[in-house]
Structures are given as structure tokens and as C-alpha cells.
Tab-separated table of C-alpha atoms in Angstrom:
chain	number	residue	atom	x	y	z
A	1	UNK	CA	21.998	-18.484	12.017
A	2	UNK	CA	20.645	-15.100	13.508
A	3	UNK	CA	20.393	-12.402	11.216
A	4	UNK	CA	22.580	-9.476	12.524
A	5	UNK	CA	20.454	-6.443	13.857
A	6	UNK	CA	19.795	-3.886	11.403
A	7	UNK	CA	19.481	-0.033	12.031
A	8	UNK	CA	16.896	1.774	9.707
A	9	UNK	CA	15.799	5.204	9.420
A	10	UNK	CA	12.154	5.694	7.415
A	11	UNK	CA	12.321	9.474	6.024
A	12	UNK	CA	8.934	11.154	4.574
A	13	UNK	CA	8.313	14.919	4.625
A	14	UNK	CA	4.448	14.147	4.414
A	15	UNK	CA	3.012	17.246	5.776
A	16	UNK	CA	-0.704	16.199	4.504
A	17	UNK	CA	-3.975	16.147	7.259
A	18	UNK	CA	-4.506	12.952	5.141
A	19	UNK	CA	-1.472	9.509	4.235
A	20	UNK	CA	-2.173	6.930	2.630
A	21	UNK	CA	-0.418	3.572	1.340
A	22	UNK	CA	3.056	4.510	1.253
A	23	UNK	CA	2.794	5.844	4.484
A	24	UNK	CA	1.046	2.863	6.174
A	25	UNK	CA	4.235	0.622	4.360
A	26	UNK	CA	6.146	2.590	6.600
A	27	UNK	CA	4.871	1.826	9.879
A	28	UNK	CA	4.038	-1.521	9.298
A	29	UNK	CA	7.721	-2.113	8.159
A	30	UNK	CA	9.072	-0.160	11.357
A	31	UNK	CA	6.712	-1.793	13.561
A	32	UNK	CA	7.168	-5.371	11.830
A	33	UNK	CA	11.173	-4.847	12.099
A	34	UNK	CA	11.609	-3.456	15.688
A	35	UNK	CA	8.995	-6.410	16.919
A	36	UNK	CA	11.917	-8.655	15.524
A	37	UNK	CA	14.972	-7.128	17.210
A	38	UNK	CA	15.686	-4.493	14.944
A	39	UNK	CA	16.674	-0.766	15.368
A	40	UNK	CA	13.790	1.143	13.323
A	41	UNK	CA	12.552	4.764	13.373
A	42	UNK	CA	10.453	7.348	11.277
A	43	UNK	CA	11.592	10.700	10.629
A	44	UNK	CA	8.654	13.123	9.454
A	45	UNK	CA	7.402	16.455	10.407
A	46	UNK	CA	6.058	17.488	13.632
A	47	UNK	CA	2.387	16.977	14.183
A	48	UNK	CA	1.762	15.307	10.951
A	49	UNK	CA	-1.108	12.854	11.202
A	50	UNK	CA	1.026	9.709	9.819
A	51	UNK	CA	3.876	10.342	12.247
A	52	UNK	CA	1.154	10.999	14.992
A	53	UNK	CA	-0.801	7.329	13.503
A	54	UNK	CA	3.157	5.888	14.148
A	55	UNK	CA	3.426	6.821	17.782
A	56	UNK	CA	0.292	5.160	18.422
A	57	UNK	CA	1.239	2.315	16.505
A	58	UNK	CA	4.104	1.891	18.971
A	59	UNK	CA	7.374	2.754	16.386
A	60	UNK	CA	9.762	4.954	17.720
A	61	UNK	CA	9.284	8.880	15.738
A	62	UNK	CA	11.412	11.493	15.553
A	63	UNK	CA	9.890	14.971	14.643
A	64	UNK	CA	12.739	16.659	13.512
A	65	UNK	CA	11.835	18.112	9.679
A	66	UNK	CA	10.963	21.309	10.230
A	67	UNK	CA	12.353	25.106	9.584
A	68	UNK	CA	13.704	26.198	5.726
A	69	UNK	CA	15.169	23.938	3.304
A	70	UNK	CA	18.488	24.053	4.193
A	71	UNK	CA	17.193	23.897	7.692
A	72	UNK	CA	15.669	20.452	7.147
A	73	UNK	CA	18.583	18.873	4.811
A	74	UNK	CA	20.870	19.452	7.744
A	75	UNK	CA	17.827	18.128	10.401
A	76	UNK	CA	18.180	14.845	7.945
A	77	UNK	CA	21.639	14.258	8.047
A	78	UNK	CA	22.073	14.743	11.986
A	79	UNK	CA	19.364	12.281	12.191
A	80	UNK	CA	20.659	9.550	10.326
A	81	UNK	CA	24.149	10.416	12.264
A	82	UNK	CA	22.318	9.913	15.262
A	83	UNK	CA	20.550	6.829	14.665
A	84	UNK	CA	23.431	5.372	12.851
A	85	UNK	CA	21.052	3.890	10.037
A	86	UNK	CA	22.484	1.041	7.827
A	87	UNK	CA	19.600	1.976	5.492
A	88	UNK	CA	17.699	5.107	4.885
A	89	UNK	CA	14.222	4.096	3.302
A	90	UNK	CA	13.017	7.814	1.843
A	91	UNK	CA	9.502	8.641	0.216
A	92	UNK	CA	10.374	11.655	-2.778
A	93	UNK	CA	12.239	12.957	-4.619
A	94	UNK	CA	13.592	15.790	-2.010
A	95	UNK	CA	14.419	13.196	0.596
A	96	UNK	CA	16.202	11.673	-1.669
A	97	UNK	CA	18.585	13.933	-1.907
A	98	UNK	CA	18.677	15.237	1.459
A	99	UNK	CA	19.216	11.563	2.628
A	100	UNK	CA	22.274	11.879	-0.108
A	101	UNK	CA	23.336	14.912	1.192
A	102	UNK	CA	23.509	13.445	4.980
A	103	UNK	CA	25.557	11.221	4.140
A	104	UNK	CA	28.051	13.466	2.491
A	105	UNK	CA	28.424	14.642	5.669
A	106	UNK	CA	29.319	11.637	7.469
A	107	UNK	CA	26.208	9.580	7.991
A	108	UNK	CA	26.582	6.295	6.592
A	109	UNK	CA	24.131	3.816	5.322
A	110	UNK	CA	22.816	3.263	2.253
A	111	UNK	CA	19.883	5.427	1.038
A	112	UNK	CA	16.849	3.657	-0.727
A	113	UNK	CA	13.636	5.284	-2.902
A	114	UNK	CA	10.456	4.275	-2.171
A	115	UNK	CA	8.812	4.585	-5.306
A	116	UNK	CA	4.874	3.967	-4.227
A	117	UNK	CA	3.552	4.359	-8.050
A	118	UNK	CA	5.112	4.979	-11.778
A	119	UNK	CA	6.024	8.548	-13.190
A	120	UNK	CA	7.455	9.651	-9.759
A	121	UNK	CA	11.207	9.734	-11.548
A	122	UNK	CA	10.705	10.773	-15.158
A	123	UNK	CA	13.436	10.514	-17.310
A	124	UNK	CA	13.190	13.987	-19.161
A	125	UNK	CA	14.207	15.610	-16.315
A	126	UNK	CA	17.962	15.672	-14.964
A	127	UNK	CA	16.954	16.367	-11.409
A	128	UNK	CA	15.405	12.848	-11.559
A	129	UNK	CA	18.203	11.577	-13.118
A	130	UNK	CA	20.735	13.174	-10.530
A	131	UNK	CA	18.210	11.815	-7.832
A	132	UNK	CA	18.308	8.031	-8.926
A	133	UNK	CA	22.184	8.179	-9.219
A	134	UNK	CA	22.274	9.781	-5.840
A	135	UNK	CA	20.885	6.685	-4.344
A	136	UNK	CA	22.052	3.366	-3.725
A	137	UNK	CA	18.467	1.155	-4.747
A	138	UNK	CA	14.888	1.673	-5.001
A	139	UNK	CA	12.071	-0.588	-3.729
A	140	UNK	CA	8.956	-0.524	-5.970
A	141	UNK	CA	5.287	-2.299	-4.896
A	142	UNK	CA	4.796	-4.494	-8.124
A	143	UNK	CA	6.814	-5.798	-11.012
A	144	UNK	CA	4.902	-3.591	-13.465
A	145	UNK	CA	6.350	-0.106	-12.008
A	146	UNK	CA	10.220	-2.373	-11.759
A	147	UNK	CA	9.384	-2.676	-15.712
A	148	UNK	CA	8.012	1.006	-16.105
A	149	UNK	CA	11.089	2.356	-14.571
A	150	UNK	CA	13.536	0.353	-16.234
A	151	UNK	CA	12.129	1.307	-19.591
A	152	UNK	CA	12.188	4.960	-18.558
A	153	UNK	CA	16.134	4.319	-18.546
A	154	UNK	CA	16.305	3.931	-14.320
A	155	UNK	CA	18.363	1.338	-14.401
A	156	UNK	CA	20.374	-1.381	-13.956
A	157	UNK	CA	17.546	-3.753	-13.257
A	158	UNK	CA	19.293	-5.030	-10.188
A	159	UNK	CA	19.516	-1.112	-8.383
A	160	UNK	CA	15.229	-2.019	-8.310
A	161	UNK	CA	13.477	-4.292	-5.586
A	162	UNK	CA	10.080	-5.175	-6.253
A	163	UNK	CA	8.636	-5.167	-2.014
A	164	UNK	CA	4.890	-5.304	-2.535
A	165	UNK	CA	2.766	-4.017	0.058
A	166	UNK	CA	0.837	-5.668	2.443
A	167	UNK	CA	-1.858	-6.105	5.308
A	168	UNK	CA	-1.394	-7.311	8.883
A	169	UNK	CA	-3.544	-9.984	8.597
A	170	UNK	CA	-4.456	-10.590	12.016
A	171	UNK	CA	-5.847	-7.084	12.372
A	172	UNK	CA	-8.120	-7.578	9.268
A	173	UNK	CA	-9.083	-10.966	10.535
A	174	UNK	CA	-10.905	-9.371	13.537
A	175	UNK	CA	-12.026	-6.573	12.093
A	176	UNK	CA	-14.442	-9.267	10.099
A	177	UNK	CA	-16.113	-9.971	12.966
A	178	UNK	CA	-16.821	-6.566	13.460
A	179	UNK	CA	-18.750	-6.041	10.213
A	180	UNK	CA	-22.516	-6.463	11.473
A	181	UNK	CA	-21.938	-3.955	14.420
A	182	UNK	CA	-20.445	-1.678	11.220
A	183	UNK	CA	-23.128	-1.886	9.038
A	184	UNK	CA	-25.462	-1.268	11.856
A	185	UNK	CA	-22.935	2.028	12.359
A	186	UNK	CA	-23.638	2.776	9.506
A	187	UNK	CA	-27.236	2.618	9.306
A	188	UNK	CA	-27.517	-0.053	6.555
A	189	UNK	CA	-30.362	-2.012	6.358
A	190	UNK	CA	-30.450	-6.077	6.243
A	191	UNK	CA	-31.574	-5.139	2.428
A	192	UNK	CA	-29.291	-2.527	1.377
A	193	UNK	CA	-25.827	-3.562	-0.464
A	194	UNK	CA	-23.007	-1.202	0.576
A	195	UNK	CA	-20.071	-0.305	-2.105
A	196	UNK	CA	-16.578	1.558	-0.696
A	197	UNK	CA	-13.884	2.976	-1.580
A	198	UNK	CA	-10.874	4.036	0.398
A	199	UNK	CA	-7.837	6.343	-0.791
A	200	UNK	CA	-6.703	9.696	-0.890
A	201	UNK	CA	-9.237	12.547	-2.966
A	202	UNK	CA	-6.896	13.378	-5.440
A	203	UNK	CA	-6.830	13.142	-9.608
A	204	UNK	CA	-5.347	9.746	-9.664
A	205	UNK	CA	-7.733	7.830	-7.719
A	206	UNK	CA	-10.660	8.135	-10.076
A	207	UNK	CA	-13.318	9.397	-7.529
A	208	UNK	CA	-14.887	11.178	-10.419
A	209	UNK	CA	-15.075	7.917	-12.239
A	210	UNK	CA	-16.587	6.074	-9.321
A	211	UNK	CA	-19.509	9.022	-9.005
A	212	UNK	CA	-20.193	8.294	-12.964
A	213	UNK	CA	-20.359	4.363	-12.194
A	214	UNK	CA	-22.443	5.364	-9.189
A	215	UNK	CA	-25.165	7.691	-11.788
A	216	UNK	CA	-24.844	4.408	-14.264
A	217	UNK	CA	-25.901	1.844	-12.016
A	218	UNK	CA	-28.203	3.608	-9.143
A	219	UNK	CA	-31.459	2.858	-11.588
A	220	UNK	CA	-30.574	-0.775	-11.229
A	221	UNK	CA	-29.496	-0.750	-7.616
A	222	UNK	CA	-31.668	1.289	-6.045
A	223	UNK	CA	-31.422	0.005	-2.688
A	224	UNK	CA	-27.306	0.589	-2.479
A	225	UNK	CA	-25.668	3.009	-1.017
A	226	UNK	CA	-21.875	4.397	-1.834
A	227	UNK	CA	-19.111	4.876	0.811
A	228	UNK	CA	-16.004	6.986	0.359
A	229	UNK	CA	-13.217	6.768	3.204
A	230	UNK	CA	-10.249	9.377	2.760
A	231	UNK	CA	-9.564	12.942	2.926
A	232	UNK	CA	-7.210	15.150	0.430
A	233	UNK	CA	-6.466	18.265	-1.373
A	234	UNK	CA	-10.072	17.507	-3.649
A	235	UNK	CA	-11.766	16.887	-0.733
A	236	UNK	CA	-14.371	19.507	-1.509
A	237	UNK	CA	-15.014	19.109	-4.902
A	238	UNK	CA	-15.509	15.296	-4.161
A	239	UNK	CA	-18.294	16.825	-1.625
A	240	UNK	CA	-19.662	18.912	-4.516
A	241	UNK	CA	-19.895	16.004	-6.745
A	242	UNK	CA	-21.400	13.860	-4.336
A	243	UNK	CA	-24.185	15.735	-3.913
A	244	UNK	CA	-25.132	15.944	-7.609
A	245	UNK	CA	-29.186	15.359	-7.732
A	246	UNK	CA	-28.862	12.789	-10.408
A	247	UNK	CA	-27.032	10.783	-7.409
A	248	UNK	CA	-29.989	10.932	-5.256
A	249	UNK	CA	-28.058	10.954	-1.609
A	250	UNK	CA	-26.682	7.546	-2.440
A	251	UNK	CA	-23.021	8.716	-1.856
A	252	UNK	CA	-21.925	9.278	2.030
A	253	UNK	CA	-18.309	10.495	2.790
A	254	UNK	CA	-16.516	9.416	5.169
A	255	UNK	CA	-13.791	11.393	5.379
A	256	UNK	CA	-10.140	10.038	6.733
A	257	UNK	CA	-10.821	7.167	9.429
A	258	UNK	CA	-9.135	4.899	11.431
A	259	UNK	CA	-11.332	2.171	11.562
A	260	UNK	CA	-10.577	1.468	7.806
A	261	UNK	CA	-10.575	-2.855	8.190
A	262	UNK	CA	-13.834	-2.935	9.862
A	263	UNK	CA	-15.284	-0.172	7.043
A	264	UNK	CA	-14.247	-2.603	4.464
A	265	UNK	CA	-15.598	-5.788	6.373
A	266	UNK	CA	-19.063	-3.770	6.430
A	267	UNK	CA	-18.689	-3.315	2.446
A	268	UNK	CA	-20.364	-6.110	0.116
A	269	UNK	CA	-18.155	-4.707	-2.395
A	270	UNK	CA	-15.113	-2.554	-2.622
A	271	UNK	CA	-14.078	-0.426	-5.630
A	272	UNK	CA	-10.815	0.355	-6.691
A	273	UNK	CA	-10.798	3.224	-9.476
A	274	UNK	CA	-7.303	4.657	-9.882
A	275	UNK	CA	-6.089	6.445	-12.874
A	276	UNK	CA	-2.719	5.977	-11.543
A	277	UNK	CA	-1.756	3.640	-8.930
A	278	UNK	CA	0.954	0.454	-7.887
A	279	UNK	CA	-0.768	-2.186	-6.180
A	280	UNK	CA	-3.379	-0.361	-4.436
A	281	UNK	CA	-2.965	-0.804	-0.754
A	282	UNK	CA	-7.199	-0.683	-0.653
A	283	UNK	CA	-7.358	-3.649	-3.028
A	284	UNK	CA	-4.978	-5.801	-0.399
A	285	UNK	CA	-7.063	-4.937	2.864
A	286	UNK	CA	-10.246	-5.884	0.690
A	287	UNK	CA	-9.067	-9.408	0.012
A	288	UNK	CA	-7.944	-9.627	3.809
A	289	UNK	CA	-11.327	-9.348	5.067
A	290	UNK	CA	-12.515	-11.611	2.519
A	291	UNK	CA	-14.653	-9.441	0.181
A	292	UNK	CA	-14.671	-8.620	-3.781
A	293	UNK	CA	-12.869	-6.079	-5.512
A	294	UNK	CA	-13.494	-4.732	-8.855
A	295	UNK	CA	-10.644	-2.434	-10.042
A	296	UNK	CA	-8.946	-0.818	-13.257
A	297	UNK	CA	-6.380	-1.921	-14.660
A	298	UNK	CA	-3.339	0.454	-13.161
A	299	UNK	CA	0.173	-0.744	-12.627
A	300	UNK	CA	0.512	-3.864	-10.231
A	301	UNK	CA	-3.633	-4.665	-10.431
A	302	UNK	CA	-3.175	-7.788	-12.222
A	303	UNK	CA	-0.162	-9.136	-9.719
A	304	UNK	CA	-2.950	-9.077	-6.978
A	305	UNK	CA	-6.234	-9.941	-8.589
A	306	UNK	CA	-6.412	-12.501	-11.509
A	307	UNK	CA	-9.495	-11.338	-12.870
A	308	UNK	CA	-12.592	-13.170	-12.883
A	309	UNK	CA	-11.115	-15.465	-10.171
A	310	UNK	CA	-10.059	-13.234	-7.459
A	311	UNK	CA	-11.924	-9.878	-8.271
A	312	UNK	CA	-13.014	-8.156	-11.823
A	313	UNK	CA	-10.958	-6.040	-13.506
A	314	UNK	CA	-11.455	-2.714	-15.884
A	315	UNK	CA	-9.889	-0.511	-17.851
A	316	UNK	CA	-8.490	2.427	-16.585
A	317	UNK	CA	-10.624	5.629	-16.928
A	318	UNK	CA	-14.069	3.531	-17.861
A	319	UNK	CA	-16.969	4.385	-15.918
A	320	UNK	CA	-18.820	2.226	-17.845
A	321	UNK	CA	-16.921	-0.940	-17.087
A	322	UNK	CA	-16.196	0.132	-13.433
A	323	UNK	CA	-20.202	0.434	-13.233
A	324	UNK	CA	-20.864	-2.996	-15.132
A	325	UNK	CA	-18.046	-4.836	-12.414
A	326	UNK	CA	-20.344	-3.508	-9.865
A	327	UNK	CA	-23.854	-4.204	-11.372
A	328	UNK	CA	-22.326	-8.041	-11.912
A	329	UNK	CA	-21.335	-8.661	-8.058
A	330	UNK	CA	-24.225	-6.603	-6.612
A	331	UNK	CA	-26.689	-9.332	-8.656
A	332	UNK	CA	-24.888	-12.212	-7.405
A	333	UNK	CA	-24.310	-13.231	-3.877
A	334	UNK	CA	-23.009	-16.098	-4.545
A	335	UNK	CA	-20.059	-14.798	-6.616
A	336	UNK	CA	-19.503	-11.616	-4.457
A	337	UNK	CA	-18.854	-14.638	-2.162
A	338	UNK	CA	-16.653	-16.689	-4.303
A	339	UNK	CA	-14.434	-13.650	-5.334
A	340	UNK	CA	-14.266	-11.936	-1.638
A	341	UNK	CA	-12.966	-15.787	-0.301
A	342	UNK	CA	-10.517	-15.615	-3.039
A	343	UNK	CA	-9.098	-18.975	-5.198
A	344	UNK	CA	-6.815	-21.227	-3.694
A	345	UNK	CA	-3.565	-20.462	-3.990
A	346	UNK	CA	-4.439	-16.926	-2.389
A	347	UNK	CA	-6.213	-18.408	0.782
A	348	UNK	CA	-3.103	-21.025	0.956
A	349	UNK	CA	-1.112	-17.628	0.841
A	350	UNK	CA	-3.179	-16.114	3.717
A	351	UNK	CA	-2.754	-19.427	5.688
A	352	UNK	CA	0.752	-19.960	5.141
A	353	UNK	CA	1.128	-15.558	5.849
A	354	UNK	CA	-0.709	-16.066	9.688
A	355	UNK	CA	0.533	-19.463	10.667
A	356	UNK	CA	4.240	-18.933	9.271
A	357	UNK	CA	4.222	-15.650	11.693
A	358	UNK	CA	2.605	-17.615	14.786
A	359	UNK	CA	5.677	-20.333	14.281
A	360	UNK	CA	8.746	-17.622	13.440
A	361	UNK	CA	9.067	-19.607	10.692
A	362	UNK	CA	13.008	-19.170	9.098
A	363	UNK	CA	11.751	-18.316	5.896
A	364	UNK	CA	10.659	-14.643	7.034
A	365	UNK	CA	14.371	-14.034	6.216
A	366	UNK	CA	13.976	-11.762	2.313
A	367	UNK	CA	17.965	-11.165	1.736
A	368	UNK	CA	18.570	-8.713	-0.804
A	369	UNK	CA	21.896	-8.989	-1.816
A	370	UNK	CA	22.081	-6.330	-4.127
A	371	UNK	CA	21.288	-3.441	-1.243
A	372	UNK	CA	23.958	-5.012	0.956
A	373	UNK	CA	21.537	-5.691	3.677
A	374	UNK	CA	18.873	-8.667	4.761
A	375	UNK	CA	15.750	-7.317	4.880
A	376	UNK	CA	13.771	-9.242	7.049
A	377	UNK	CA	10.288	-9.127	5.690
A	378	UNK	CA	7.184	-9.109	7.714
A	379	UNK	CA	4.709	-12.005	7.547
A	380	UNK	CA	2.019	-9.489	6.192
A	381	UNK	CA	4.106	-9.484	2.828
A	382	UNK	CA	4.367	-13.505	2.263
A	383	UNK	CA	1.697	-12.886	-1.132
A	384	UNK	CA	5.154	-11.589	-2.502
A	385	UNK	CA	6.593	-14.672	-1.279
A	386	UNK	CA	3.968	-16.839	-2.724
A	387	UNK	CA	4.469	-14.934	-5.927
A	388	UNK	CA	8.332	-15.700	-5.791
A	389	UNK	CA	7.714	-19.405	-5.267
A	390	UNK	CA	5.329	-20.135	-8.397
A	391	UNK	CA	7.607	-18.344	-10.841
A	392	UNK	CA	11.498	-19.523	-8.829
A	393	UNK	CA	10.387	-23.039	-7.994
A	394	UNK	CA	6.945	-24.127	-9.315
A	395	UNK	CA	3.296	-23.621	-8.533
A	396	UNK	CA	2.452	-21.272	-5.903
A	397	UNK	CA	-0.441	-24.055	-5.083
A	398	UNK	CA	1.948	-26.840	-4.253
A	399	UNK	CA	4.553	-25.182	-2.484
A	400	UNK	CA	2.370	-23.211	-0.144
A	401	UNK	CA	-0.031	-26.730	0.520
A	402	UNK	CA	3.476	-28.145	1.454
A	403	UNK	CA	4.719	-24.985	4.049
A	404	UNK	CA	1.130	-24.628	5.097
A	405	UNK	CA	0.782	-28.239	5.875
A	406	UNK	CA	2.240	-28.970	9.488
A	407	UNK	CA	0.393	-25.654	10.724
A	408	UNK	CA	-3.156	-26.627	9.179
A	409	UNK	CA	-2.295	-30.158	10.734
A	410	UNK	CA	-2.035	-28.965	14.477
């Protein structure tokens, strides 16, 4: 049986000249959704890059945030009215409520958190408190921040959705044939190993870390060079840093691009070194064009990467480590391959992801029951599924050889 069609409304004040992973959820989900008969929209600011990156993407914007706060709560609630969302998907804390507030004044719908990483509710303050009981659920990108938040006292369990993020893989699959023609971009040599990064400049992500790593190992590895895609609010002392004499020039920035799957297919490998993060959006788009990750250990790491099989893993806030994961791939080819073409059950996942979404397979269908709605998930997020089937109904290995089977067959 058909799913009924669902109205949503994606709210995010983002007014940054740089977005990043919760933003990119967004329009994948809008664009994923309306592609299957849904009603989906984003509601941001006018002329904000991510709402801009949306309308070229295809989903269906609406610019209307704008003027003083009580300006924009009112802007909110006439645009869920006019959409007539079943669910309002907001990113903070102030959406929140002004997606509570519309709905006071007679939008209906139920209003969902995105929560992209830990410590955005914290429970010593009663504004967050007030926000979380203001809403009807809240969708978090890995079972460690459903765990953080319940032990911070945001509960019942069941009000939280672990929805972990995801890549469109056919996008990433192309962009790997791209990666000589990138390098060459680039300027790197047949010699030369190339090591990325690709996030927001801000505290949490652990650029400074990365430049440390960079100083450890550039005695060892002189013939590497460093990438760093992403702009932000410490986008010029990242510059500063980078230009340290001790790095010798190694470290180009790249600023925010658009071309981000063919950067990564041009990496050998890609670095990951958040402070504070939930599965890392960069660590997904790394595995889906096939090369290694090392990353610390922040919330949601080890649900992607089981270390030592699927990428390395460090601890959080050790350059030291995070240059020793990098120093052990760049010395062995034959492991940066290994790890970058992933273990089994995660290259069943990717073949079960592509050819489930070329056959509209049924089981696209994620209800969740708890926020009153089906959510009908995109193929991009079937690693969740795979995830789901190991620890519901056995080993992820099994059941996805037994769904992927009549596809790999044809």
C-alpha cells in the first residue's frame, strides 16, 4: 500500500556565507522526499548560500525569515499555515520555538529538532528545557548523541529518532572518476600524496589539531601536501596558522567549494579532526568515494568506522595520534586501499543503498510511529538501515547478501 503524501516544512535561520552537514541533510531530505511524491520545502533567510545551494538543487525555497524577531516568529508561523506542513523539521534552538509558536497560532503539524551534534540542549538551562517540551520529537545523527541527550534528562527515549546522515551515492560514484582530472587541478604530482579535510573553520572541528599533525609528520612526508575545504567565522586565523614557517607551504586552503565529492576522490587520505561532532558528514562522503579516513573519536565516529577495518580512529584532541593515523596510511598503499574500499558488510551496504533505489524497492518505507508520521527515507541513508538489520534481525552481512542478491544477479 502507498504511503499517503506527506507535507514538510525544513526551517533553519542559517545566515552563514558558509553550511555545512546539517544543512546539506536538509536538502538532500527535501530533494529525496519531493522526488517521491511528497510536498517538501525549506524556509531560510534570503540570499543565504544554503538556501541559494537548495534552489539549485531543485527543492522548492521560501525566503521569508527576515526583519526583527518578532518579525520572523510571525514570518514562521504564516509559513507553515501556508504550506500546511504535517511536520516542521527545525535546526536551533530559536526555531524551535518559533515553529512552537506558529502553531499556537493555528498552524498544525508537528514540530521536530534537528539536533546535528551533542550539547546543543543543555540541561542547566530552562530555556532548553522549555524548548524540548515545546516540541513534539527530535531526530539525532547517531545513537551516541540519542544516549548523550537522554542522560542530560531530554527524555523519554522514544520523543528521540536516531536519522543518521548520509551521501547520495550516485553523485559520489562519478565524482571518482573525476579524481585524476582533480589532482591534475590541483597541481599534484604522480608522486605527491594529498591529505583533506572538509568542514566548517570553527573551534570544534580541530583545524588547529590537524596543522599540529601536519608540523609532526611533514619531516616524514615530505612530498605531501595538506588540503582544507570550508569557510567560517575562523577563517582567518586558520589562514594565519597555515602559513606558519615550520609548515613549509604544505597547507593550501580551499575555501568553501562545491565540487566537494570530486575534492575528496582527488585525496589519498581524508582527515576527520573534530573536537565536537555527530557522525561527521565528511567522514560519510569519504567512504563513498572509496578512500580512508582517520578520525577522533567524537560522538557517532565509531557507528561509521570500525576502526582498523574501515578507517583508524583517535582520540579526541591528540595531534599526536591524528599525525601517527596519517603517517600509517601515507606508508602503505596497500592499506590506504583496503580501508578506502571498506569491509564487507559496508560495500554490501553501498550495493544494497544504489541498487535498492534503482528498483524502488518497498523497504525505503522508515515509519516512525512515535512522530505520528512515515518518514520515507532516502536510499542515501540505507547504512542506518544496515545498522538496524544486524542489531533487529541478525548480521548486517547476511541480510544485506540476501536483499542485495537479485540486483547483483541481473
Amino acid at each position: 500500500m502507498r504511503a499517503r503524501r506527506v507535507r514538510l516544512l525544513f526551517v533553519n535561520a542559517n545566515r552563514s556565507q558558509s553550511f555545512g552537514g546539517v544543512e546539506r541533510w536538509m536538502i538532500d531530505a527535501a530533494s529525496g522526499l519531493a522526488a517521491r511524491g511528497h510536498a517538501a520545502a525549506l524556509l531560510g533567510r534570503p540570499g543565504t548560500p544554503w538556501l541559494e545551494a537548495a534552489a539549485r538543487a531543485g527543492v522548492r525555497v521560501r525566503p521569508d525569515i527576515r526583519g526583527a524577531w518578532a518579525q520572523r516568529v510571525l514570518r514562521v508561523g504564516a509559513a507553515m499555515r501556508a504550506e500546511q506542513a504535517d511536520v516542521v523539521i527545525v535546526k536551533g534552538k530559536k526555531a524551535a520555538r518559533m515553529a512552537a509558536f506558529g502553531r499556537v497560532t493555528g498552524a498544525r503539524g508537528r514540530v521536530v529538532f534537528f539536533l546535528g551534534a551533542t550539547h546543543e540542549l543543555e540541561r542547566a538551562r530552562w530555556v532548553d528545557r522549555f524548548t524540548w517540551r515545546a516540541v513534539d520529537a527530535g531526530i539525532v545523527v547517531a545513537h551516541g548523541a540519542a544516549r548523550w541527550y537522554a542522560a542530560e534528562g531530554f527524555g523519554p527515549p522514544e520523543k528521540m529518532h536516531v536519522l543518521w546522515k548520509g551521501v547520495q551515492l550516485a553523485r559520489f560514484a562519478r565524482a571518482r572518476a573525476e579524481a585524476a582530472r582533480k589532482r591534475a587541478e590541483l597541481g599534484l604530482g604522480p608522486d605527491e600524496l594529498a591529505v583533506g579535510t572538509v568542514g566548517r573553520l570553527a573551534w570544534q572541528k580541530g583545524i588547529d589539531d590537524l596543522l599540529e599533525a601536519v608540523r609532526r609528520v611533514r619531516p616524514g612526508l615530505p612530498r605531501a601536501r595538506f588540503f582544507v575545504v570550508g569557510g567560517g567565522r575562523d577563517a582567518e586565523a586558520v589562514a594565519a596558522a597555515a602559513t606558519a614557517p615550520e609548515l613549509g607551504g604544505a597547507v593550501t586552503l580551499l575555501g568553501p567549494r562545491d565540487d566537494v565529492p570530486e575534492l575528496l576522490a582527488a585525496m589519498d587520505v581524508v582527515v576527520q579532526s573534530s573536537r565536537r561532532e555527530a557522525m561527521a558528514q565528511t567522514t560519510l562522503e569519504a567512504m563513498a568515494v572509496g578512500r580512508p579516513v582517520v578520525s577522533t573519536t567524537t560522538v557517532g565516529a565509531d557507528e561509521a568506522i570500525e576502526d582498523g577495518v574501515s578507517g583508524l580512529l583517535v582520540p579526541v584532541g591528540d595531534a599526536a595520534a591524528l599525525a601517527d593515523g596519517i603517517l600509517a596510511l601515507a606508508r602503505d598503499p596497500a592499506r590506504r586501499a583496503a580501508l578506502g574500499d571498506a569491509p564487507r558488510h559496508v560495500a554490501a551496504a553501498k550495493v544494497l543503498a544504489t541498487d535498492a533505489a534503482l528498483a524502488n524497492a518497498a523497504d525505503n518505507v522508515q515509519n516512525h510511529g512515535g512522530m505520528g508520521f512515515t518518514w520515507e527515507a532516502d536510499a542515501h541513508l540505507h547504512l542506518k538501515r544496515a545498522w538496524l538489520l544486524e542489531h533487529a534481525l541478525g548480521t548486517r552481512v547476511a541480510h544485506l547478501d540476501a536483499l542485495a542478491a537479485p540486483w547483483r544477479a541481473e
